[in-house]
Short mmCIF file of C-alpha atoms in Angstrom, two decimals:
data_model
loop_
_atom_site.label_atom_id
_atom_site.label_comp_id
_atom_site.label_asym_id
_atom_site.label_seq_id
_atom_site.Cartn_x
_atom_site.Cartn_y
_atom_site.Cartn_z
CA UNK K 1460 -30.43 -20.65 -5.31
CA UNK K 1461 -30.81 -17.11 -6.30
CA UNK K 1462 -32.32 -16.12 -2.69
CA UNK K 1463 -29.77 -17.82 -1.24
CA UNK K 1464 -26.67 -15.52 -3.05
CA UNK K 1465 -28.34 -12.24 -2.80
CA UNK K 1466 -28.66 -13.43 1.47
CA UNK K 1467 -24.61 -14.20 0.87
CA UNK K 1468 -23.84 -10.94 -1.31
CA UNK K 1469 -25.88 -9.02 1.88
CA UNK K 1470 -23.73 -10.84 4.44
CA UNK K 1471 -20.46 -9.97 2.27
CA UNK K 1472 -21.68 -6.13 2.36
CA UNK K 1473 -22.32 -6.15 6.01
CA UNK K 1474 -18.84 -8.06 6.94
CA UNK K 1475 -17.76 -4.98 4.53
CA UNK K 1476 -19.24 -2.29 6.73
CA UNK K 1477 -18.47 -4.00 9.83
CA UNK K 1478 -14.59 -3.81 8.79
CA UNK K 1479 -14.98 -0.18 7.62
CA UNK K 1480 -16.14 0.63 11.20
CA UNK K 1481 -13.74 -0.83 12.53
CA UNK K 1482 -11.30 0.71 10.69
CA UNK K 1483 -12.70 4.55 11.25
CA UNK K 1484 -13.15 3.83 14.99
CA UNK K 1485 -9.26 2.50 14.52
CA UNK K 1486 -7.94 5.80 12.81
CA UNK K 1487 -9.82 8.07 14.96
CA UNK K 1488 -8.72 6.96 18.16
CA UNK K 1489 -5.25 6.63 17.20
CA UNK K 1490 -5.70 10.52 16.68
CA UNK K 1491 -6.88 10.84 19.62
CA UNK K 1492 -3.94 9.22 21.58
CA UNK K 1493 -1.39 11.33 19.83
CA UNK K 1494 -3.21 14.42 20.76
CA UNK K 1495 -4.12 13.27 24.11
CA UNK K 1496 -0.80 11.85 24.65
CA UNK K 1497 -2.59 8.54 25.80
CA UNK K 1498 -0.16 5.38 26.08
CA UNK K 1499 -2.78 3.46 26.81
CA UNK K 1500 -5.27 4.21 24.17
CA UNK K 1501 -2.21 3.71 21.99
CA UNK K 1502 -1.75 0.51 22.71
CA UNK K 1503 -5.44 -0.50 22.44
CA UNK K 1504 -5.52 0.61 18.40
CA UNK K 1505 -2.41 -1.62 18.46
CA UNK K 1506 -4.06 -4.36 19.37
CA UNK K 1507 -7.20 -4.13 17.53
CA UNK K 1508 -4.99 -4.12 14.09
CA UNK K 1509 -5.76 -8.50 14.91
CA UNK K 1510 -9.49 -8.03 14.27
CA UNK K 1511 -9.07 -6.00 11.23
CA UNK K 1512 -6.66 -8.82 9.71
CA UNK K 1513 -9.09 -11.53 10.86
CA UNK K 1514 -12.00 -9.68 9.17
CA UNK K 1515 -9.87 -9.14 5.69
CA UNK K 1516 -9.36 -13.21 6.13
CA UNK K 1517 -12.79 -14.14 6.19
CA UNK K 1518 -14.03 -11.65 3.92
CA UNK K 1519 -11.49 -13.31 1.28
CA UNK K 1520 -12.91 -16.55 1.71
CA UNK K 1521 -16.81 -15.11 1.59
CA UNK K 1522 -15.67 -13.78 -1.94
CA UNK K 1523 -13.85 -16.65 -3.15
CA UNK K 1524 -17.02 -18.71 -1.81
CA UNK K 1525 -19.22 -16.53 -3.54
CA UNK K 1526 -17.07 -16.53 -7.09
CA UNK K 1527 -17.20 -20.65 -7.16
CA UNK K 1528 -20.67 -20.82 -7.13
CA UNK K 1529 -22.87 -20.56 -10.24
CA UNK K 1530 -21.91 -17.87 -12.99
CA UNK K 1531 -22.74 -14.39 -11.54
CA UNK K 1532 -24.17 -12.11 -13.31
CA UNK K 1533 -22.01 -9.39 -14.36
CA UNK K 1534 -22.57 -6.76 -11.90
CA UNK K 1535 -22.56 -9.27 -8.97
CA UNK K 1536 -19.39 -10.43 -10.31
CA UNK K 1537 -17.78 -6.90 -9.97
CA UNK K 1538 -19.44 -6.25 -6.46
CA UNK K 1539 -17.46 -9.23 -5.43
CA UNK K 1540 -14.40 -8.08 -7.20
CA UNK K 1541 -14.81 -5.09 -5.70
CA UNK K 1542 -15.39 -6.60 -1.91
CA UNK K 1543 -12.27 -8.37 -2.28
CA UNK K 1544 -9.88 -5.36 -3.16
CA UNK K 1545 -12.17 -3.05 -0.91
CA UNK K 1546 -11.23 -5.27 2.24
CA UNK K 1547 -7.57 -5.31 1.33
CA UNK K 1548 -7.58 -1.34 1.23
CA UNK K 1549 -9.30 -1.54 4.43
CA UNK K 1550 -6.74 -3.71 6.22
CA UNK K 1551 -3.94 -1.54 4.82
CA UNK K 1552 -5.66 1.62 6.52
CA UNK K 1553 -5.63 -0.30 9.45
CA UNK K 1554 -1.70 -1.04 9.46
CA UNK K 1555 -1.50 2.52 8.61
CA UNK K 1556 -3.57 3.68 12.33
CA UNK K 1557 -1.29 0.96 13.75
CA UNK K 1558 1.65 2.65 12.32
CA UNK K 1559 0.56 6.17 13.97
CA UNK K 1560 -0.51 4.47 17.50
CA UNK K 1561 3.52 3.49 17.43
CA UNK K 1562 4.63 6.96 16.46
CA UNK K 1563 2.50 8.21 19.55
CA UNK K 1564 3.88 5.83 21.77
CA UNK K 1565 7.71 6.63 20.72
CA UNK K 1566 6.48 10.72 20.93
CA UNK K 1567 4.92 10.24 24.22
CA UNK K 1568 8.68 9.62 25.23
CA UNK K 1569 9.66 13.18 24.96
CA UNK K 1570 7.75 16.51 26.31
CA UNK K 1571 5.50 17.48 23.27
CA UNK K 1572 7.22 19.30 20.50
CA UNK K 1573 4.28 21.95 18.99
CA UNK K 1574 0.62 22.60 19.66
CA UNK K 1575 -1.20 19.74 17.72
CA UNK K 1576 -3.18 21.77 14.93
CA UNK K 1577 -2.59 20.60 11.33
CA UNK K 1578 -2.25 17.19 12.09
CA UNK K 1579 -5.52 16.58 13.48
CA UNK K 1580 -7.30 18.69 10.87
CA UNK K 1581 -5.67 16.48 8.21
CA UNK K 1582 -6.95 13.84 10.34
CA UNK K 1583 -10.00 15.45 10.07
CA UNK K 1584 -10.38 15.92 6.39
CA UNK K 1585 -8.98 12.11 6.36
CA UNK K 1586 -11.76 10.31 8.51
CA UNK K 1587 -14.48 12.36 6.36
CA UNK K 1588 -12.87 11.20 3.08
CA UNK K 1589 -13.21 7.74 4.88
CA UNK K 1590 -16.61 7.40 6.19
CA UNK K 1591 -17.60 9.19 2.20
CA UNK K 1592 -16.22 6.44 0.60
CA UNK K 1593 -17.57 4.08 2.70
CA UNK K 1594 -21.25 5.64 2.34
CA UNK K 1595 -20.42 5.44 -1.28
CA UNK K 1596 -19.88 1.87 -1.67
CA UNK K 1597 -22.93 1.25 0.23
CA UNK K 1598 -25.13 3.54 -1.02
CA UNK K 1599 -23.67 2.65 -4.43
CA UNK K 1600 -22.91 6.49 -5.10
CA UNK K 1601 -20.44 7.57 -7.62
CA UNK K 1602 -21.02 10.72 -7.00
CA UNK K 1603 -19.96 10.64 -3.94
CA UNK K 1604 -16.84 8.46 -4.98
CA UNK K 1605 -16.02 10.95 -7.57
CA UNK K 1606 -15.99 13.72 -4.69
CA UNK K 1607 -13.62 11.49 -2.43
CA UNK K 1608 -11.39 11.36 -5.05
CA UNK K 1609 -11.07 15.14 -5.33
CA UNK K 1610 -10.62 15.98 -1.80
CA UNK K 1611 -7.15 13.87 -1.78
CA UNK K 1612 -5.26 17.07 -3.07
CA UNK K 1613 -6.38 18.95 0.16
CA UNK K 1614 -4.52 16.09 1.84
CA UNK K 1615 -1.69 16.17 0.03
CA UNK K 1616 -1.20 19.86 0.04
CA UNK K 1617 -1.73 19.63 3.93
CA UNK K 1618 1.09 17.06 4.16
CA UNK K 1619 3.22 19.08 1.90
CA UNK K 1620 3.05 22.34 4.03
CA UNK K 1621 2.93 20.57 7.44
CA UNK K 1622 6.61 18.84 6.28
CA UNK K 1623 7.83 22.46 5.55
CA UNK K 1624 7.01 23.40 8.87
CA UNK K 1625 8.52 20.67 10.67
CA UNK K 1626 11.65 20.53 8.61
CA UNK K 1627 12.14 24.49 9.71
CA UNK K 1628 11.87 23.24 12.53
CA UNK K 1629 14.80 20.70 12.51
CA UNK K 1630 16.52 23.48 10.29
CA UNK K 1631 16.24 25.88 14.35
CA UNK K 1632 17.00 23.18 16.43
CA UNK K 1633 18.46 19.87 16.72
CA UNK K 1634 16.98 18.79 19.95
CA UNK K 1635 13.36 18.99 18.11
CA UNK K 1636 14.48 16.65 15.33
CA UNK K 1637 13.24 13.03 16.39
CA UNK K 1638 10.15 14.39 17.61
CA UNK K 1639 9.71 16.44 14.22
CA UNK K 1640 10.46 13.05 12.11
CA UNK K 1641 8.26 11.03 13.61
CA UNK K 1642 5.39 13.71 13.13
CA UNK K 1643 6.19 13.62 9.42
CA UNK K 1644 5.78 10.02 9.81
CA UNK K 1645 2.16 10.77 11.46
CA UNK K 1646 1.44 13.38 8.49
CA UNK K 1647 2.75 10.63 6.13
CA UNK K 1648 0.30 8.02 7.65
CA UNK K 1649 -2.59 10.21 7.08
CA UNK K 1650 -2.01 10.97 3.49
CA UNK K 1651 -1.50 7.26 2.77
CA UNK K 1652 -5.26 6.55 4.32
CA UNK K 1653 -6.72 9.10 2.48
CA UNK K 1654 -5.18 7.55 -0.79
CA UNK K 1655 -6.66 4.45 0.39
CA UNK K 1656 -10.02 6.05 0.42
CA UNK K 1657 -9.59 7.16 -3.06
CA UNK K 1658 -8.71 3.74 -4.06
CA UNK K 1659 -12.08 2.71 -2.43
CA UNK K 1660 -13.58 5.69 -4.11
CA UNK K 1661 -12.30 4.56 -7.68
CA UNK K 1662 -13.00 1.07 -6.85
CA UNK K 1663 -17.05 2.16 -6.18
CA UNK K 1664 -17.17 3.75 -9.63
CA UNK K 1665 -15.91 0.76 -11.22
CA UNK K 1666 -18.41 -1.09 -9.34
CA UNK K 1667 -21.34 0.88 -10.38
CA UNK K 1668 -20.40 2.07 -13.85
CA UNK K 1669 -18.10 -0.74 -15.15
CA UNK K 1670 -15.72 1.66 -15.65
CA UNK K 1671 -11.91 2.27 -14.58
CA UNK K 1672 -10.86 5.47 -13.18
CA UNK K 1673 -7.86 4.63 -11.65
CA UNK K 1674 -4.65 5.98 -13.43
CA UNK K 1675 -7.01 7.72 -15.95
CA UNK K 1676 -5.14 11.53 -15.47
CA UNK K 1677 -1.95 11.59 -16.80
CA UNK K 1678 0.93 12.47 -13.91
CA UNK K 1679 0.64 15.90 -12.43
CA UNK K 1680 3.84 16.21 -10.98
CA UNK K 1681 5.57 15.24 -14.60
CA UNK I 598 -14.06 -24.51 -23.70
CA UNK I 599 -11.56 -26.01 -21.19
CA UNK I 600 -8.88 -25.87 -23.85
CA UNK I 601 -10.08 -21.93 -24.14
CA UNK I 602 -9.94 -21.36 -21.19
CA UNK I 603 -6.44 -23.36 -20.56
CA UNK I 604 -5.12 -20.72 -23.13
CA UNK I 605 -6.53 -17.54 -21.46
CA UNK I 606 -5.01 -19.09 -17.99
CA UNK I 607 -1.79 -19.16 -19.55
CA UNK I 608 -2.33 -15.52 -21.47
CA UNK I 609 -3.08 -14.22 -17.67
CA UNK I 610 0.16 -15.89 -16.41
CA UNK I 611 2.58 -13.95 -19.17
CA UNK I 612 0.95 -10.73 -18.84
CA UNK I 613 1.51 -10.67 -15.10
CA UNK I 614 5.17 -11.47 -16.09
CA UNK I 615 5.97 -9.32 -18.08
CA UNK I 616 4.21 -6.70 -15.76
CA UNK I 617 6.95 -8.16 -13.21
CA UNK I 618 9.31 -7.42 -15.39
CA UNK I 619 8.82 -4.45 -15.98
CA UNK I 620 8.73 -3.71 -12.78
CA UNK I 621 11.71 -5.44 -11.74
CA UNK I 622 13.61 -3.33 -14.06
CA UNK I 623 11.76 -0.27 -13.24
CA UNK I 624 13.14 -0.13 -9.66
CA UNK I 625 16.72 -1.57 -10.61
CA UNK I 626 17.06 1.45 -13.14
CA UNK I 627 15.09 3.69 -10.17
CA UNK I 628 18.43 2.94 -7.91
CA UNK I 629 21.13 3.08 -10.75
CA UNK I 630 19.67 6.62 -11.32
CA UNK I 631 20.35 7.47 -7.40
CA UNK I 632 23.58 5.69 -7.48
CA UNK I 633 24.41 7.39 -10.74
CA UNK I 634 23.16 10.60 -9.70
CA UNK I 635 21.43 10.60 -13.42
CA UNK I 636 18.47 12.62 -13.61
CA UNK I 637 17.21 11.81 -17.34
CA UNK I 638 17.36 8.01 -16.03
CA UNK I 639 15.14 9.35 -12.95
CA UNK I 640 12.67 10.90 -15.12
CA UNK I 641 12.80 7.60 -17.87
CA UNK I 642 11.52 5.88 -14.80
CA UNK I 643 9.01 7.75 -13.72
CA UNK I 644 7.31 7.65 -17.71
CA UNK I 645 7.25 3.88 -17.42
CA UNK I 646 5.12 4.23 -14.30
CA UNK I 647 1.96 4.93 -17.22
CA UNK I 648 3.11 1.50 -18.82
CA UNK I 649 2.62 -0.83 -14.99
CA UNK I 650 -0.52 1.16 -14.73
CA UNK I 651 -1.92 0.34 -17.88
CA UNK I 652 -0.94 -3.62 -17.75
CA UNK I 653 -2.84 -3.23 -14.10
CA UNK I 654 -5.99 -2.35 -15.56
CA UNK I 655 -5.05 -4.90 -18.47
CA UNK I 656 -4.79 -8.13 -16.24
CA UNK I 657 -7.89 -6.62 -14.14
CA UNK I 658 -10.28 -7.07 -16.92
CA UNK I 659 -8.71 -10.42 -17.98
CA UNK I 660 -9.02 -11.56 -14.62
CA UNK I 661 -13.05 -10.16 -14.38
CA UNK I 662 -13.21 -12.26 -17.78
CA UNK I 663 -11.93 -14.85 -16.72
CA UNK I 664 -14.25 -15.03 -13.35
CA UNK I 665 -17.51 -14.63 -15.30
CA UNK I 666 -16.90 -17.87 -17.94
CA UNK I 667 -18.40 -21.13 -16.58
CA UNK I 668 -17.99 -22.22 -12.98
CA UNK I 669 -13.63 -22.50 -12.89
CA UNK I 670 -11.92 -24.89 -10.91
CA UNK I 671 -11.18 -24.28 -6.93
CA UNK I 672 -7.90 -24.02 -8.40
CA UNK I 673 -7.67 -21.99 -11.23
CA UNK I 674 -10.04 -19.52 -9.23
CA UNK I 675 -7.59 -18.77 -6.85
CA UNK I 676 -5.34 -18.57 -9.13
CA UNK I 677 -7.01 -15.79 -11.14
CA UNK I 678 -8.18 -14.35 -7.83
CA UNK I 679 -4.30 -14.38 -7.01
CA UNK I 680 -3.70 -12.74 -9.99
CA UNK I 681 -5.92 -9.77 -9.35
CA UNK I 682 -4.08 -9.14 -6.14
CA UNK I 683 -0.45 -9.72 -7.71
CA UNK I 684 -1.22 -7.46 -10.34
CA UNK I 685 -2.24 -4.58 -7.82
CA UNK I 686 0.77 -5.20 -5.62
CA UNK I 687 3.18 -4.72 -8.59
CA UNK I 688 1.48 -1.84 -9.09
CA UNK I 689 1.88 -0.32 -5.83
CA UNK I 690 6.20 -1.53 -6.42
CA UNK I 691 5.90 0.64 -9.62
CA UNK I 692 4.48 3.55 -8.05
CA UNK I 693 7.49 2.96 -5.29
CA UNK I 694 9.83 3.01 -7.94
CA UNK I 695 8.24 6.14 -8.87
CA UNK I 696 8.60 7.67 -5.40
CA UNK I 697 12.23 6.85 -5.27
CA UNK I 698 13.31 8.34 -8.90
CA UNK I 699 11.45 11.61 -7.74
CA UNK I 700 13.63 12.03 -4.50
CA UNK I 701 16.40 11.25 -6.81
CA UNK I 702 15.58 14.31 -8.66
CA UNK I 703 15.68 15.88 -5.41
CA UNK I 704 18.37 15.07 -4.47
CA UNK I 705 19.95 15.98 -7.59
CA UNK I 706 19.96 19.29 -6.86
CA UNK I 707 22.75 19.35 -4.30
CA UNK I 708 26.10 17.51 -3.39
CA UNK I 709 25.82 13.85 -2.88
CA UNK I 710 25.62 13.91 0.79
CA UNK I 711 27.75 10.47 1.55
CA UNK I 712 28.72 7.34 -0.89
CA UNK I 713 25.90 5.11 -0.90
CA UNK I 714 26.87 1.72 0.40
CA UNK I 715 23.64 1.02 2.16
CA UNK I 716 20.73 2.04 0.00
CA UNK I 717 22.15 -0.36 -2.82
CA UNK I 718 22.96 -2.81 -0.61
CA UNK I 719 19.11 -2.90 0.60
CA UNK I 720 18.31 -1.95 -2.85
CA UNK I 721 20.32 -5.48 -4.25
CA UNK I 722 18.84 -7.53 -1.27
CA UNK I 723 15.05 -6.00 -2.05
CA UNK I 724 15.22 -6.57 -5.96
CA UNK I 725 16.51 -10.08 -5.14
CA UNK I 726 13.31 -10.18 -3.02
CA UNK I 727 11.12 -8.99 -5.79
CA UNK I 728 12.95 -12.20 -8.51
CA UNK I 729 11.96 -14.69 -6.40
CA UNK I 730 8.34 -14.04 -5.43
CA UNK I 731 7.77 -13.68 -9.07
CA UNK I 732 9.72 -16.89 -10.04
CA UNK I 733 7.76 -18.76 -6.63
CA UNK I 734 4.54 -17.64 -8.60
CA UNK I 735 5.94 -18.53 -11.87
CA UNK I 736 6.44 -21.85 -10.72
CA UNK I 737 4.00 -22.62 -8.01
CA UNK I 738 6.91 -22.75 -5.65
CA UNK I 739 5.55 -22.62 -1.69
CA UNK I 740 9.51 -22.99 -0.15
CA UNK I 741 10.52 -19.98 -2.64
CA UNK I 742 7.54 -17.86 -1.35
CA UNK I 743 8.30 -18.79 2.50
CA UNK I 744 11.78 -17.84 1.95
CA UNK I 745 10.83 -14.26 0.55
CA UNK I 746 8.97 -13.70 3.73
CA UNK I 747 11.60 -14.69 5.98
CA UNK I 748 13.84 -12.32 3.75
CA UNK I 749 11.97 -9.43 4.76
CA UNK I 750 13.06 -9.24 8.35
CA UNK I 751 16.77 -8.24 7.00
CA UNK I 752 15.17 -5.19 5.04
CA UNK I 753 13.36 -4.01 7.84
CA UNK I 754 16.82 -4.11 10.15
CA UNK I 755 18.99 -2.48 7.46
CA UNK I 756 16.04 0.24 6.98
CA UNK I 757 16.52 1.07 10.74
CA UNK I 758 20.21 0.78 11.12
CA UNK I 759 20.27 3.67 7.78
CA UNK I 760 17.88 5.81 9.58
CA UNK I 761 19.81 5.95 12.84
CA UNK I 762 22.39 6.74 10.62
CA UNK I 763 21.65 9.44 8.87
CA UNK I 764 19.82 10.51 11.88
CA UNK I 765 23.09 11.18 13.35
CA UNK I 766 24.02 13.06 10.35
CA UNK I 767 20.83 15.34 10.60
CA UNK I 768 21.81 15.67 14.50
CA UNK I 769 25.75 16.97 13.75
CA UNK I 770 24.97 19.24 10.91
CA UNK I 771 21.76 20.45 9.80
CA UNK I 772 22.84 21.25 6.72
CA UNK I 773 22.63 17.84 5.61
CA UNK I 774 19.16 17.66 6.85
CA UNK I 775 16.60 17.77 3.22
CA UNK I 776 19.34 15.33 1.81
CA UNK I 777 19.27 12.60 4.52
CA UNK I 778 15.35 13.34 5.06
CA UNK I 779 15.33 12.28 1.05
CA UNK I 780 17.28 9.02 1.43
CA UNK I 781 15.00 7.94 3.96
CA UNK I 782 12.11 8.35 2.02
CA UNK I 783 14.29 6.31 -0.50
CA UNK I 784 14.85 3.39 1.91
CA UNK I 785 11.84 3.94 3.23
CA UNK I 786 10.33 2.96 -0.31
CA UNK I 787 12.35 0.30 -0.72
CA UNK I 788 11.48 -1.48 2.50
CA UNK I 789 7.62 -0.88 1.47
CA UNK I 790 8.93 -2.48 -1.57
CA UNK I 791 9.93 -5.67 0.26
CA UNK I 792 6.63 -5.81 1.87
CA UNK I 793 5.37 -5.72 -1.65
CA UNK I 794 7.36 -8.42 -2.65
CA UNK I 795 6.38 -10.34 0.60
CA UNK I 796 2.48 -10.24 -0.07
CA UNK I 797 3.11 -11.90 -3.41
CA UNK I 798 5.00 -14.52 -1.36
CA UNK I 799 1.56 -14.90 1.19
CA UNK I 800 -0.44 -15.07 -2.10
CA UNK I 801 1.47 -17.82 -3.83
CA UNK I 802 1.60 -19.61 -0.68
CA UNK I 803 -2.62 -18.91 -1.02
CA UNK I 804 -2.84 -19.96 -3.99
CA UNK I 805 -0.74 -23.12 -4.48
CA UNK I 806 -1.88 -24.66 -0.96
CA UNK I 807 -5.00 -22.94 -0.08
CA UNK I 808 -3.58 -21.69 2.86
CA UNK I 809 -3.69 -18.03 4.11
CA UNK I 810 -0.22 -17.29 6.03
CA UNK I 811 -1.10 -13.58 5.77
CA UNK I 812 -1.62 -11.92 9.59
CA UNK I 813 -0.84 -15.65 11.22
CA UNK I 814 1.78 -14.65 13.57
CA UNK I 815 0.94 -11.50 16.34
CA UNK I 816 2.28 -8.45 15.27
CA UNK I 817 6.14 -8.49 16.85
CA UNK I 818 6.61 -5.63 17.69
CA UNK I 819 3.80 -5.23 20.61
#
């Protein structure tokens, strides 16, 4: 019986990685569209947003299989926990690359507004806090986790600097301002991914330590 | 045990009310301080944001109890397994609540741009939104839930009918730029609020019928 739910907690771990490389593949090439300018490839991360819903459906129902059978042991139980919330941050990444593939398409509309530069090294910084958190739920690393969680202020200082540049801007020239909003909406997609990462990251050191780091640090912006 | 357990159940069930609550009256006093143009109301709101965090982590650990007594019920697992994901989607509607109160300090600091008809009337239709996936959960109530779903569509058209708006504003004056920039964000929280408040509704529908309606119909806008 035991052999049989370590096989399942495996399986639940690989569906997990399976989903998470999904997801990467899913953010990067939406990138790549919008700095490509590729309809096309557009499209295609639109469409595999289906696969990563499908995956977050079944990996629900491996958990909730997992949870009804015999009393886990206490750090099973939080792995599973922890699978279940992990997917749903995944599949909200996912709608967030689906949410930039549509901003690309609605850009590719008009001539480009700016050379491309801070958006895709946000991007950058992004996937890497991605993949890290990722590597730190499997390797079971809260080290790792703990890092992830730090590198979201680069992100956020990125997004706050790259809006101050766009909104001068809109603040030149009216013409620029639909293509300007919807590359705040870009930036804004990026820095919502990497705060899904450092959900994944905080969710990891829960996993591993029993303990929970999320809304531990008092409001900095209070 | 049962009759234990029965109690701890119903001890799960009131704290994620009265984390609903909280909520609920976090983002109707988040809009009264926009409407108002009241910034100590603004900042009130953003304190409480410490208070939803803490019952998160609260109902997390009862839930984690809950999960690691003897084997529950198919039922009352996904109901605590529910309750896990209720409690982090409330969350999330805090931390909204929290977004909006900041861009109302924001926006504070210059003239109101335009009387807000629009924002409170998505505001109204939102909280209303937010009531009844609660009350659906509250009373294991699958028509309520479907009907929260279906409410969502009206956000998302009111969200887009602002935004052209006050894109035309931003396009005849770009003075008025920051200020309708900021009440996007605002309705732009809202409607994220509403998809909040729609999740619940999937999960309610999850957990009184078994029956995931998250993801089932392709994405309509492709």
């Amino acid at each position: 019986m035991q052999r049989h739910f370590d096989q399942d907690l495996a399986h639940l771990k690989q569906t997990l990685l399976r989903m998470g490389g999904l997801v990467e593949s899913q953010i990067q090439q939406a990138l790549q569209a919008l700095v490509d300018r590729d309809s096309d490839l557009a499209v295609d991360v639109i469409k595999q947003d289906h696969d990563v819903n499908a995956l977050d459906v079944e990996i629900d129902e491996l958990c909730i299989q997992l949870l009804a059978l015999q009393q886990p042991t206490a750090r099973d139980l939080r792995f599973v926990t922890t699978g279940m919330k992990i997917s749903s941050e995944l599949e909200r990444m996912g709608d967030l690359a689906d949410n930039i593939a549509q901003r690309t398409l609605e850009l590719n509309g008009e001539p480009q507004l700016k050379p491309y530069i801070d958006i895709p090294r946000m991007a950058n910084w992004t996937m890497r806090m991605v993949k890290d958190c990722l590597d730190a739920f499997v390797n079971s690393d809260p080290v790792l986790a703990r890092k992830v969680c730090a590198d979201d202020d680069f992100v956020d200082e990125v997004n706050e600097q790259l809006f101050r540049e766009l909104l001068s801007f809109m603040l030149e020239d009216t013409r620029t301002i639909t293509r300007a909003i919807r590359l705040t909406f870009v930036a804004k997609s990026l820095e919502r991914i990497a705060d899904h990462a450092t959900n994944i990251a905080e969710l990891v050191v829960y996993m591993v330590e029993g303990k929970n780091i999320r809304h531990v640090a008092p409001s900095a912006s209070l």
